[in-house]
Coordinates of C-alpha atoms in Angstrom, one line a residue:
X313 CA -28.9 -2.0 0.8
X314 CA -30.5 -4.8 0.3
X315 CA -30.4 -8.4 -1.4
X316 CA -33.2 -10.9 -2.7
X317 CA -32.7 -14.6 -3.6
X318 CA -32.9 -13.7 -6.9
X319 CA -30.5 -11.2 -7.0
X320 CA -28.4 -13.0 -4.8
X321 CA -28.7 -16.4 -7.6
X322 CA -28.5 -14.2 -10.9
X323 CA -25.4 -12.3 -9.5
X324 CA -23.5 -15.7 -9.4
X325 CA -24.7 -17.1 -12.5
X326 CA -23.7 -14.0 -14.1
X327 CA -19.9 -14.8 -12.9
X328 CA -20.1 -18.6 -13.7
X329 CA -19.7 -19.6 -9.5
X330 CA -23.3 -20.7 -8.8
X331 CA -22.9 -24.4 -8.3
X332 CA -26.2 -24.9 -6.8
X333 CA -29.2 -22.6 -5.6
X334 CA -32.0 -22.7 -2.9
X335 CA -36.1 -22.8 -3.4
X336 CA -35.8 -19.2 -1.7
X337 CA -37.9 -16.3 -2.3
X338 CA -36.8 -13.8 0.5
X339 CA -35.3 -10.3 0.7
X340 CA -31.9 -10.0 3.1
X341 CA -31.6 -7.1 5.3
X342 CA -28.1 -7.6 5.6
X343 CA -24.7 -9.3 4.2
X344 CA -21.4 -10.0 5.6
X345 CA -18.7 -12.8 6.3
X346 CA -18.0 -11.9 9.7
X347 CA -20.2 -13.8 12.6
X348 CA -19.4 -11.1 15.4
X349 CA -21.0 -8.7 12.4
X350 CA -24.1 -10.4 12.2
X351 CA -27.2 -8.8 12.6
X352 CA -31.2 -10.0 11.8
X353 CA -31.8 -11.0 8.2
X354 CA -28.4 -11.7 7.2
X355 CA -27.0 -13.4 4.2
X356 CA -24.1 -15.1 5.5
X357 CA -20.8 -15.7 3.3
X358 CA -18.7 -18.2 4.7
X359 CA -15.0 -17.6 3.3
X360 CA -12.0 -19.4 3.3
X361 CA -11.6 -22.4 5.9
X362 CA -14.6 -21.3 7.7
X363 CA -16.2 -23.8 10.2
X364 CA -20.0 -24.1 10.7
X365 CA -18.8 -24.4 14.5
X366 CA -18.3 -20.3 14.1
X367 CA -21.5 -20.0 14.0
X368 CA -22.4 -21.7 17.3
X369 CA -24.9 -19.2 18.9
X370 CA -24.7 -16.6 16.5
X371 CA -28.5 -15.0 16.1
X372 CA -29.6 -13.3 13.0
X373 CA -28.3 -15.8 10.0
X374 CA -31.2 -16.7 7.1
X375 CA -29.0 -17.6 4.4
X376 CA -25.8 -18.8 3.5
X377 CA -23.3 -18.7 0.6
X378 CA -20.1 -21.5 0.8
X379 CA -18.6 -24.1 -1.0
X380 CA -19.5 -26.9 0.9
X381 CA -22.7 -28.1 2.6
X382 CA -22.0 -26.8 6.6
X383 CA -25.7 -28.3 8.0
X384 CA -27.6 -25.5 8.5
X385 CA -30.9 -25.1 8.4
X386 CA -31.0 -21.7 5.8
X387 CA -31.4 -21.3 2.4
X388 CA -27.7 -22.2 1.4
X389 CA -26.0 -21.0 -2.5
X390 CA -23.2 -23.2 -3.1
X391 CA -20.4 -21.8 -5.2
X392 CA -17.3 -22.1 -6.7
X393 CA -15.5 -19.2 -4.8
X394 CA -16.6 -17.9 -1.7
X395 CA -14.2 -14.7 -2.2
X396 CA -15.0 -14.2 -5.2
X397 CA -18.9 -14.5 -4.3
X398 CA -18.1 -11.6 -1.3
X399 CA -16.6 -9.3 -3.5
X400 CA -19.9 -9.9 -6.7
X401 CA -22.5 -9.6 -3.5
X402 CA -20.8 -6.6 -2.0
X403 CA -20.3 -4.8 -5.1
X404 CA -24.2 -5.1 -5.3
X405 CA -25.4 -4.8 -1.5
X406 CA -23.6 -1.4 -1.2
X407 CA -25.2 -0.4 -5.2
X408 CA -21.8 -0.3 -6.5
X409 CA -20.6 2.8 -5.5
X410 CA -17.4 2.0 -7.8
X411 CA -19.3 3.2 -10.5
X412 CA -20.1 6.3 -8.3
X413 CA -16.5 7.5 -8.3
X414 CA -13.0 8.5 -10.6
X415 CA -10.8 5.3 -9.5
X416 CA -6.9 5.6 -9.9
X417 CA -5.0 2.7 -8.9
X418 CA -1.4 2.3 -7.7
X419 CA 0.5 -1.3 -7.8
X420 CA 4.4 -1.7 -7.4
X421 CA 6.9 -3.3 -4.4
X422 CA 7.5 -0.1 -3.2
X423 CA 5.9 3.4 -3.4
X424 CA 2.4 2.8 -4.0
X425 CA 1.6 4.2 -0.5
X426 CA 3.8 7.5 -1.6
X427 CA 2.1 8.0 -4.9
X428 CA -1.2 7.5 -3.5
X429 CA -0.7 10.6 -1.2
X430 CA 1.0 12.2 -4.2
X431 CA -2.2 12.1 -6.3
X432 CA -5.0 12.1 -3.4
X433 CA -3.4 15.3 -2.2
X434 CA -3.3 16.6 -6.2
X435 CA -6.7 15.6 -7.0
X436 CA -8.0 16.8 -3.2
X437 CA -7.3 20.0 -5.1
X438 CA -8.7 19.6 -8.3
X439 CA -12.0 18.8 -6.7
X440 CA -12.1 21.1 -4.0
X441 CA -12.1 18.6 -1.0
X442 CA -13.7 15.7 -2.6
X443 CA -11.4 13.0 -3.5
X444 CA -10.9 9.5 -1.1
X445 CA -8.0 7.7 0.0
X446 CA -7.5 4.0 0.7
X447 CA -3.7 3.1 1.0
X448 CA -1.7 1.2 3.6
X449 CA -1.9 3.7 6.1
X450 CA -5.1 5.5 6.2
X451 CA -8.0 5.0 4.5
X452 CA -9.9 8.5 4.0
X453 CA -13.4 8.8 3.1
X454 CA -14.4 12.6 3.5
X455 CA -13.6 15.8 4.7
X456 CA -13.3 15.7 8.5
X457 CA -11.1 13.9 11.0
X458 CA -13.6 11.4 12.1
X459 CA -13.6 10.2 8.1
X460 CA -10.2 8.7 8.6
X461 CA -9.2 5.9 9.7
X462 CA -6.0 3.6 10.6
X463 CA -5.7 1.1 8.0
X464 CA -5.6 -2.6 8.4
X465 CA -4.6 -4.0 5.1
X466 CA -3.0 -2.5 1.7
X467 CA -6.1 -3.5 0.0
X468 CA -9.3 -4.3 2.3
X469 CA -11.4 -7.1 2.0
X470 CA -13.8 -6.2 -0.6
X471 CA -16.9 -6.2 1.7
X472 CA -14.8 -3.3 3.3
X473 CA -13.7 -2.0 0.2
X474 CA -17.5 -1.6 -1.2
X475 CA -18.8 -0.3 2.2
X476 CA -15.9 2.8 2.4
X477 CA -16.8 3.1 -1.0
X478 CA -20.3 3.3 -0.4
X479 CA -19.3 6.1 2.7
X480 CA -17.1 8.4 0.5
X481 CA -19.7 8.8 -2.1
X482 CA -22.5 9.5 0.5
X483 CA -19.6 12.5 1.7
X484 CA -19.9 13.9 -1.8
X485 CA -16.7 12.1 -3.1
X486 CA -16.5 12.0 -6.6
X487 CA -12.9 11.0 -6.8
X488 CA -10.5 7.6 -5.5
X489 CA -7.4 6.8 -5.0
X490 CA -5.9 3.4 -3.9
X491 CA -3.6 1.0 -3.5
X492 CA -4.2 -2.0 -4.7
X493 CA -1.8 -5.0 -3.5
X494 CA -1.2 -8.1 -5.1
X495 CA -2.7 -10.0 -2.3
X496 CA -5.4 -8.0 -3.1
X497 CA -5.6 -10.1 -6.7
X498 CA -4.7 -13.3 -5.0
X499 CA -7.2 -13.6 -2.4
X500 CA -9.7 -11.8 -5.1
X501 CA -11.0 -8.7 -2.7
X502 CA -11.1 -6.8 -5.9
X503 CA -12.4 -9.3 -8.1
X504 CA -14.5 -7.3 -10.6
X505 CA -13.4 -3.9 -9.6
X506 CA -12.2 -1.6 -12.3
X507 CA -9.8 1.3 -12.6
X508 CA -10.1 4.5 -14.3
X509 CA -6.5 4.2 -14.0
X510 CA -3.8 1.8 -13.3
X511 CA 0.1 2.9 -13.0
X512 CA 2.4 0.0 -12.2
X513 CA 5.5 1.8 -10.8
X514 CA 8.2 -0.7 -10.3
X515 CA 8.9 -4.8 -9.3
X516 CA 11.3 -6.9 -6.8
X517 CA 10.9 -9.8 -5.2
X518 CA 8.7 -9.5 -2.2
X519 CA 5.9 -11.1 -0.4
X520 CA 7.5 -14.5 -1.4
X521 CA 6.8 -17.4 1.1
X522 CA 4.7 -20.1 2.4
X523 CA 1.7 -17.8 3.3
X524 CA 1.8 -15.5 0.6
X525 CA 3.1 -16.1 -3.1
X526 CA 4.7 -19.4 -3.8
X527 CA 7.4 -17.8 -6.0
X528 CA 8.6 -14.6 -7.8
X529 CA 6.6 -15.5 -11.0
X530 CA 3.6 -15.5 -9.4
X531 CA 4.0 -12.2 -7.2
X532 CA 4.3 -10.9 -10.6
X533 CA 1.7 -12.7 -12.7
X534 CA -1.2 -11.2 -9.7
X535 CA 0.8 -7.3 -9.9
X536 CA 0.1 -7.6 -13.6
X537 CA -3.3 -8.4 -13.1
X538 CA -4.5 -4.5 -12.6
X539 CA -3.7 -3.9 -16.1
X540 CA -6.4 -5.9 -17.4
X541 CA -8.8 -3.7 -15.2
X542 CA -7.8 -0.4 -15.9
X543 CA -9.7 1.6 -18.8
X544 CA -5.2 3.4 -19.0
X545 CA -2.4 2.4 -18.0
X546 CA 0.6 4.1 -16.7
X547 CA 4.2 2.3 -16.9
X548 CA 7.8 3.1 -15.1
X549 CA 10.3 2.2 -18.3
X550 CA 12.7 2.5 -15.9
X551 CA 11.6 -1.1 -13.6
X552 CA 12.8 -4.4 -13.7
X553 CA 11.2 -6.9 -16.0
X554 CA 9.2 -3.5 -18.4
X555 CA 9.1 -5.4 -21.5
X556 CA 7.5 -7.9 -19.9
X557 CA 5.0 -6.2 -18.0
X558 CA 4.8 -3.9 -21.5
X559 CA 3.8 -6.7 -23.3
X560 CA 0.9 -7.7 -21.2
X561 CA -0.7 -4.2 -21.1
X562 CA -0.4 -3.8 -24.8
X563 CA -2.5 -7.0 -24.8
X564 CA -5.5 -4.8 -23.8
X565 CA -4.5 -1.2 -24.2
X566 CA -4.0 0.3 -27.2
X567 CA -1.9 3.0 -25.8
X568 CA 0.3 2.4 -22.9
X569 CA 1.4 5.5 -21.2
X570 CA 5.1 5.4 -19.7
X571 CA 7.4 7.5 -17.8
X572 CA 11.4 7.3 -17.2
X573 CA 14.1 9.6 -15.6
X574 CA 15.7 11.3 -18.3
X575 CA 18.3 9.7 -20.2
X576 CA 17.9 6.7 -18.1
X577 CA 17.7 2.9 -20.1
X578 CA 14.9 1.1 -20.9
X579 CA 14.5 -3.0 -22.0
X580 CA 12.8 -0.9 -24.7
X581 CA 15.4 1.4 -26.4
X582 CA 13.4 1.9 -29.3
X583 CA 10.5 3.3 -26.9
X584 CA 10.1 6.9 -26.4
X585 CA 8.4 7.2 -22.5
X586 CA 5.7 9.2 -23.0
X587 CA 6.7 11.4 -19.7
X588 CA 10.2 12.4 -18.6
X589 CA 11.7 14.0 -15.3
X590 CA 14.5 15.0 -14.5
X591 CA 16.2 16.0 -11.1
X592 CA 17.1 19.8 -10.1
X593 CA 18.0 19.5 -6.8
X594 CA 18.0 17.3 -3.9
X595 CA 18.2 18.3 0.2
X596 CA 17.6 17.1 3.4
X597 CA 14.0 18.0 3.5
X598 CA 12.3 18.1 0.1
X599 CA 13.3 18.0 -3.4
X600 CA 13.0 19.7 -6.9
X601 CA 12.4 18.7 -10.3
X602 CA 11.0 18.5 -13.8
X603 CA 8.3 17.2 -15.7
X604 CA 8.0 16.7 -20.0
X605 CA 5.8 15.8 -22.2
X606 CA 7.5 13.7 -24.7
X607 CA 4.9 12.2 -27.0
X608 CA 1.8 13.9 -28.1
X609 CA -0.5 12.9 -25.7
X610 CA -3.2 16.3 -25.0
X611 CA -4.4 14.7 -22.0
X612 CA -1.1 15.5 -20.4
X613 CA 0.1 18.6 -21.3
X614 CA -0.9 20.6 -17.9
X615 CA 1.7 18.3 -16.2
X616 CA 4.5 19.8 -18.3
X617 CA 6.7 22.2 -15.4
X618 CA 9.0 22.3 -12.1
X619 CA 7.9 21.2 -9.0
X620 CA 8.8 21.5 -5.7
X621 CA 8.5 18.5 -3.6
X622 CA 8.0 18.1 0.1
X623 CA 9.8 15.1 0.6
X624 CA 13.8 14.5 0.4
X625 CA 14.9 11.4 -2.0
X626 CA 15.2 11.9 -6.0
X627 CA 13.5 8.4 -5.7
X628 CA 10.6 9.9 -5.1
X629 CA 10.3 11.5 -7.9
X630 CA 9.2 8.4 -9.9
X631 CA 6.4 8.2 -7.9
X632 CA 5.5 11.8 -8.2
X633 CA 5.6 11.4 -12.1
X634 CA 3.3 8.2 -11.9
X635 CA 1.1 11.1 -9.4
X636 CA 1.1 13.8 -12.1
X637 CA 0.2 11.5 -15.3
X638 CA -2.5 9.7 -13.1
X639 CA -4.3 13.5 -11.6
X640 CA -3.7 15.1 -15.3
X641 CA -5.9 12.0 -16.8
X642 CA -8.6 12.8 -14.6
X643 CA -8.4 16.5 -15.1
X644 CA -6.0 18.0 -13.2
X645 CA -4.6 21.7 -14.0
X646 CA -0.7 22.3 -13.2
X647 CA -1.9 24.6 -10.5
X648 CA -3.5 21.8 -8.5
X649 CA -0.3 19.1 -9.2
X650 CA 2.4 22.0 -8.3
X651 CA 0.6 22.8 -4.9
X652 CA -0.4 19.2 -3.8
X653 CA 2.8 18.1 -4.2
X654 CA 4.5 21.4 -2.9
X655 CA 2.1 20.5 0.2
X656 CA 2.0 17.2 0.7
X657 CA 2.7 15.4 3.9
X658 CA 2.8 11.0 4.6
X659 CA 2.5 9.7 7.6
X660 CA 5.4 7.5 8.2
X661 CA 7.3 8.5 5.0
X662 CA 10.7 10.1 4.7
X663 CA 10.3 12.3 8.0
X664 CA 13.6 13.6 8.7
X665 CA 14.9 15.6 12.1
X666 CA 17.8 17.4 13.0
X667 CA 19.1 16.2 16.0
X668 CA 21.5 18.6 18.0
X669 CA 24.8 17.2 18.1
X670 CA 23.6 14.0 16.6
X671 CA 23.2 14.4 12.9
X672 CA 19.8 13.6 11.0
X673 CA 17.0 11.7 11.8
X674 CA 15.1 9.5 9.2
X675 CA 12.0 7.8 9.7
X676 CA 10.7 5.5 6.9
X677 CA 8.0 3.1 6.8
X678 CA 10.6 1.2 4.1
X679 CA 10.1 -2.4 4.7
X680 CA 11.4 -4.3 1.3
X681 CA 15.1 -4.7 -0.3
X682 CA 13.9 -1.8 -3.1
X683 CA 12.4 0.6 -0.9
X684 CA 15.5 0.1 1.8
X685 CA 18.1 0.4 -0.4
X686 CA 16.8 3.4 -2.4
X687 CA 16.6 5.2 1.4
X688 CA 20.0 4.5 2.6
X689 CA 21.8 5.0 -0.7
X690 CA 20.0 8.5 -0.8
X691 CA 21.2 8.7 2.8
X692 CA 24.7 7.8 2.6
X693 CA 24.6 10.6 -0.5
X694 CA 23.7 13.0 2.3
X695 CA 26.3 13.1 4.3
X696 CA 29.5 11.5 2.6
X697 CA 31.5 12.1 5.4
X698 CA 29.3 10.8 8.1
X699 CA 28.4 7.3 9.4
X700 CA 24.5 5.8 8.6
X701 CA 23.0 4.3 11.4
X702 CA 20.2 2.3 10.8
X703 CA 17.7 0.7 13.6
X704 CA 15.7 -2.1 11.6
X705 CA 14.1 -5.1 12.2
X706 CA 11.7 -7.6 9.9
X707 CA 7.8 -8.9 10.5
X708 CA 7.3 -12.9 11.6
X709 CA 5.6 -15.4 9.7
X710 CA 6.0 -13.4 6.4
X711 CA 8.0 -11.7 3.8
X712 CA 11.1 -14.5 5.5
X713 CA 13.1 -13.1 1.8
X714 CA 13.0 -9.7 3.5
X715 CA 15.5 -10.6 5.8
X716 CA 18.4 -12.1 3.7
X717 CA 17.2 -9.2 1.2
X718 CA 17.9 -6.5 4.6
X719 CA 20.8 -7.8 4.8
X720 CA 22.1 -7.5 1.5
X721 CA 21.6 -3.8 1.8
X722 CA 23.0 -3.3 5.1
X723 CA 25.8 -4.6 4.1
X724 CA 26.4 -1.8 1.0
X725 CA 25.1 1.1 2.3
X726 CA 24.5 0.8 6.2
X727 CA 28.3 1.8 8.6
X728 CA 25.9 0.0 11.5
X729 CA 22.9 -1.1 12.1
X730 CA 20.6 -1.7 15.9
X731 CA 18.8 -4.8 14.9
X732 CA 15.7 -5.2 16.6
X733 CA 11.3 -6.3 16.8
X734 CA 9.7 -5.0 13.9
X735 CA 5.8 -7.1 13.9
X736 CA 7.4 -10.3 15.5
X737 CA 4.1 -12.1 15.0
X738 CA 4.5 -15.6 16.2
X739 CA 8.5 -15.7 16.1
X740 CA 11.2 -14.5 18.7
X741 CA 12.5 -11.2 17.3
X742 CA 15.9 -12.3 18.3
X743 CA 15.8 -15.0 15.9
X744 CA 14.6 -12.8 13.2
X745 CA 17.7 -10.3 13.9
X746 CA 20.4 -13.5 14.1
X747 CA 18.9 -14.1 10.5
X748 CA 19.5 -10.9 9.6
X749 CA 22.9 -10.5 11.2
X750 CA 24.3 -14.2 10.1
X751 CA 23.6 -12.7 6.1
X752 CA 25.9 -9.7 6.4
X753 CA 28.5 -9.8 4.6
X754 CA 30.2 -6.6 5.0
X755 CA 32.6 -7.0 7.9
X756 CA 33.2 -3.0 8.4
X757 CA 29.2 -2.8 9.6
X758 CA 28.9 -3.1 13.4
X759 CA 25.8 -4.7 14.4
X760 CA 24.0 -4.2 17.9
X761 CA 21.3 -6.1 19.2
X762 CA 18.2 -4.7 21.4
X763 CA 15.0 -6.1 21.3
X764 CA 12.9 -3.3 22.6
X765 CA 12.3 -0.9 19.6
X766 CA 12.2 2.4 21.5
X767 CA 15.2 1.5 23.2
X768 CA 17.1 1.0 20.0
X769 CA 16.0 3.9 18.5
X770 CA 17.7 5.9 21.7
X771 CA 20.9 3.6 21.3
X772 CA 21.1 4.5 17.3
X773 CA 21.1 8.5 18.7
X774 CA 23.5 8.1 21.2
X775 CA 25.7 6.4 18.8
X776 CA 25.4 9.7 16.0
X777 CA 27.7 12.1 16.0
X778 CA 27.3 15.6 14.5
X779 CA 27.4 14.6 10.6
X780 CA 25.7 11.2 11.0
X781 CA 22.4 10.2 9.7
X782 CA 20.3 7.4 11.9
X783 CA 17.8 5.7 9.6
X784 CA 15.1 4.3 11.3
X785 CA 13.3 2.1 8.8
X786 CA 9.8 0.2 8.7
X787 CA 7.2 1.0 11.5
X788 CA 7.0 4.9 10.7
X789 CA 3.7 5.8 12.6
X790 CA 2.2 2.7 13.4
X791 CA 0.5 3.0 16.7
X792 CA 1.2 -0.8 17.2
X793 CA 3.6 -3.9 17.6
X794 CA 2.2 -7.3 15.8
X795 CA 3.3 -9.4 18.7
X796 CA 1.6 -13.6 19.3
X797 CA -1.4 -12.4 17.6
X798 CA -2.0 -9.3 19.3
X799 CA -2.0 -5.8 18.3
X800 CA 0.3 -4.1 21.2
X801 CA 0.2 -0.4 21.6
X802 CA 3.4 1.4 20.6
X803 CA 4.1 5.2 20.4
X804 CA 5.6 4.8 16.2
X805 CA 9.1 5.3 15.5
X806 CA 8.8 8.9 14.7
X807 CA 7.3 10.0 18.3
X808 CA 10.5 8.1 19.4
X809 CA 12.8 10.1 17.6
X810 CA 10.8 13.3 18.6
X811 CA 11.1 12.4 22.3
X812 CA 15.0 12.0 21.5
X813 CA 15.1 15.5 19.8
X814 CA 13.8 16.8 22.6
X815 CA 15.8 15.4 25.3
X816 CA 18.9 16.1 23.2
X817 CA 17.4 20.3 23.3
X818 CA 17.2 20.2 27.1
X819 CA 20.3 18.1 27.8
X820 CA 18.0 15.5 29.2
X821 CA 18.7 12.5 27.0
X822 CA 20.3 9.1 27.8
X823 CA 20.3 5.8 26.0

């Protein structure tokens, strides 16, 4: 856990971004990027558009690595990449506890966070307790409560990533899963970091816009980019744009592993997927299907069965084959694959309700045009009959395709739909919503406006009758509201709809 200036100097020379080095001989008790983190000793790493003004006061900083001269009076590395540099220096300072740890990696526009808990809660299994979680909602280190916590980003930083890392294999982890986002490949926080395992489940525009990915090509050029760092790959035949994204992992791999719903097409007609599931049955509160073997592969005959799974939507089932194929490379028997999934639980993800008098409650962390549509057409199959009801709202200041993409879906699957503050950021929610609104098409959907999130939720109830479903789509259990920069405390969408369940029992509800 520490650094010396020769490390520090041979680490970027080793990745070609040492442009210039100090006359340093001197050991670092610390590193980070962060000046409210700084502590005495520290190896400073100024990132991004970082100002030696933030650094005004701050105690404790004896060395710095940036791109540009900032006039302090330290030992200063100048380099190419200053991300890139955090995630080579953090990698070290923590003694690269990737190498410490099974790592199997999830990419996709939607599901990711749903396969992750599909193969943490496998693998958690098939190594009694000692498998780690980072994904978009938690990130799990060990055993007990106080090793979880509420995640920030898809993919941390990689000075995070390294030092969770470092924490789970001090718990006795042998074992990872994670997410890993393509901002994650952009802004290089996993720059160097290699996979066991990489499964790329499926693509659609997303994340397109000023502050994030220029265009659609791009999004997908930086997705691709965790096939070149995984020792296997795992495909979905079955996605948008597979012979593409075939192509570049045969470029690397000579054996790409794939999986498709049985029957189904591929780009590829010629190519038998290596895995194939089909559907047995599909309810309101879990599903049931099957797994097979298609191609030789012995590393993947214990996934070969019927599986129960505790989640509702045959969409899910992709991401539970992506699950099984991923746990049965690292060892996984089919005891441990039929009970994880069999017991699985995601916060935020496909909770459903009954609601006396008022139909079925959803609640969804869905917050793209693939993973919303996928949940309301599986809804509207539900209940034929009934109306869906959707309460649904977009984040500020990114993802602005999202909301003609919303729209596009509400308008083929959604009867109405409560518009309302989803993560405003720096923009009014009501002009969010009018975007929204102004792009459906569908003249049969009613659309209702109310700005405060728990009180649209209540309006969506009041509007269900006995074989309606309300959908309640992209918070989930987030404990917060994104609102002019700050992080304001909110209950999550599916305390909300438990609150309404309950007033609805004792006769006590209102909108």
């Amino acid at each position: 856990m520490k650094l010396s200036s020769k490390q520090v100097t041979t680490l970027l020379e080793e990745q070609n971004l040492l442009v210039q080095e100090p006359v340093s001989e001197q050991v670092f008790d610390f590193l980070h990027y962060d000046s409210r983190r700084v502590k005495e000793n520290t190896l400073f790493v100024a990132k991004g558009a970082f100002k030696a003004a933030y650094l005004d006061g701050v105690q404790g900083v004896t060395g710095l690595v940036a791109t540009k001269d900032l006039g302090l009076d330290v030992p200063l590395w100048l380099v190419t990449d200053t991300q890139k540099a955090l995630a080579v220096l953090s990698a070290a300072f923590f003694d690269y506890p990737n190498q410490k740890l099974w790592i199997g990696a999830f990419t996709g526009t939607k599901g990711k966070t749903t396969a992750a808990y599909f193969a943490y809660n496998i693998l958690k299994e098939a190594t009694d307790g000692k498998t780690a979680l980072f994904s978009t909602v938690n990130r799990i280190v060990g055993p007990n409560p106080e090793d979880s916590k509420k995640s920030d980003l898809t993919t941390p930083e990689s000075y995070e990533l390294y030092k969770d890392m470092a924490r789970a294999v001090k718990k006795g982890m042998t074992h990872l899963v994670m997410e890993v986002s393509s901002q994650a490949y952009l802004k290089n926080r996993v720059y160097g970091l290699r996979y066991n395992v990489g499964a790329f489940l499926n693509i659609s525009p997303d994340h397109i816009g000023p502050n994030e990915h220029p265009t659609f090509e791009d999004y997908l050029a930086h997705k691709e980019m965790l096939l070149d760092h995984s020792d296997q790959v795992i495909l979905n035949a079955g996605m948008d744009h597979f012979a593409e994204i075939h192509q570049r992992a045969a470029r690397k791999h000579n054996q790409v592993l794939t999986f498709n719903r049985q029957g189904a097409a591929s780009q590829l007609p010629d190519l038998t997927p290596t895995v194939a599931f089909h559907s047995d049955k599909s309810e309101l509160h879990d599903s049931y299907f099957t797994a097979e073997v298609l191609v030789k592969e012995p590393a993947l005959v214990e996934l070969n069965g019927s599986y129960r799974l505790n989640l509702p939507g045959d969409f899910n089932e992709e991401n539970a084959t992506a699950a099984l194929m991923m746990t049965a490379l690292a060892g996984a028997k089919y005891d441990d694959m039929k009970k994880g999934l069999d017991e699985v639980t995601i916060p935020g993800r496909m909770l459903s309700m009954v609601l006396p008098g008022h139909g079925v409650a959803f609640v969804d962390y869905a917050h793209n045009f693939a993973s919303l549509n996928a949940l309301l057409a599986f809804a509207k199959g539900q209940s034929p009959e009934g109306q869906v009801i959707v309460v649904l709202g977009a984040p500020g200041n990114k993802g602005v395709s999202r909301r003609l993409d919303f729209a596009k879906v509400l308008s083929k699957q959604a009867d109405q739909v409560v518009l309302t503050a989803d993560d405003p950021a720096f923009e009014k929610p009501e002009d969010i919503c009018q975007t929204i609104a102004s792009a459906i098409t569908n003249p049969a959907v009613t659309i209702h406006y109310q700005m405060d999130r728990i009180q649209a939720i209540h309006e969506a109830v009041a509007l269900a009758g006995p074989n309606d479903l309300v959908v309640v789509a992209g918070k989930g259990e987030d404990p917060y509201q994104k609102v002019n920069g700050i992080d304001t405390p909110y209950i999550g969408d599916f305390a909300v709809v438990k609150n309404c369940q309950q007033e609805l029992k004792e006769g006590t509800f209102h909108a």
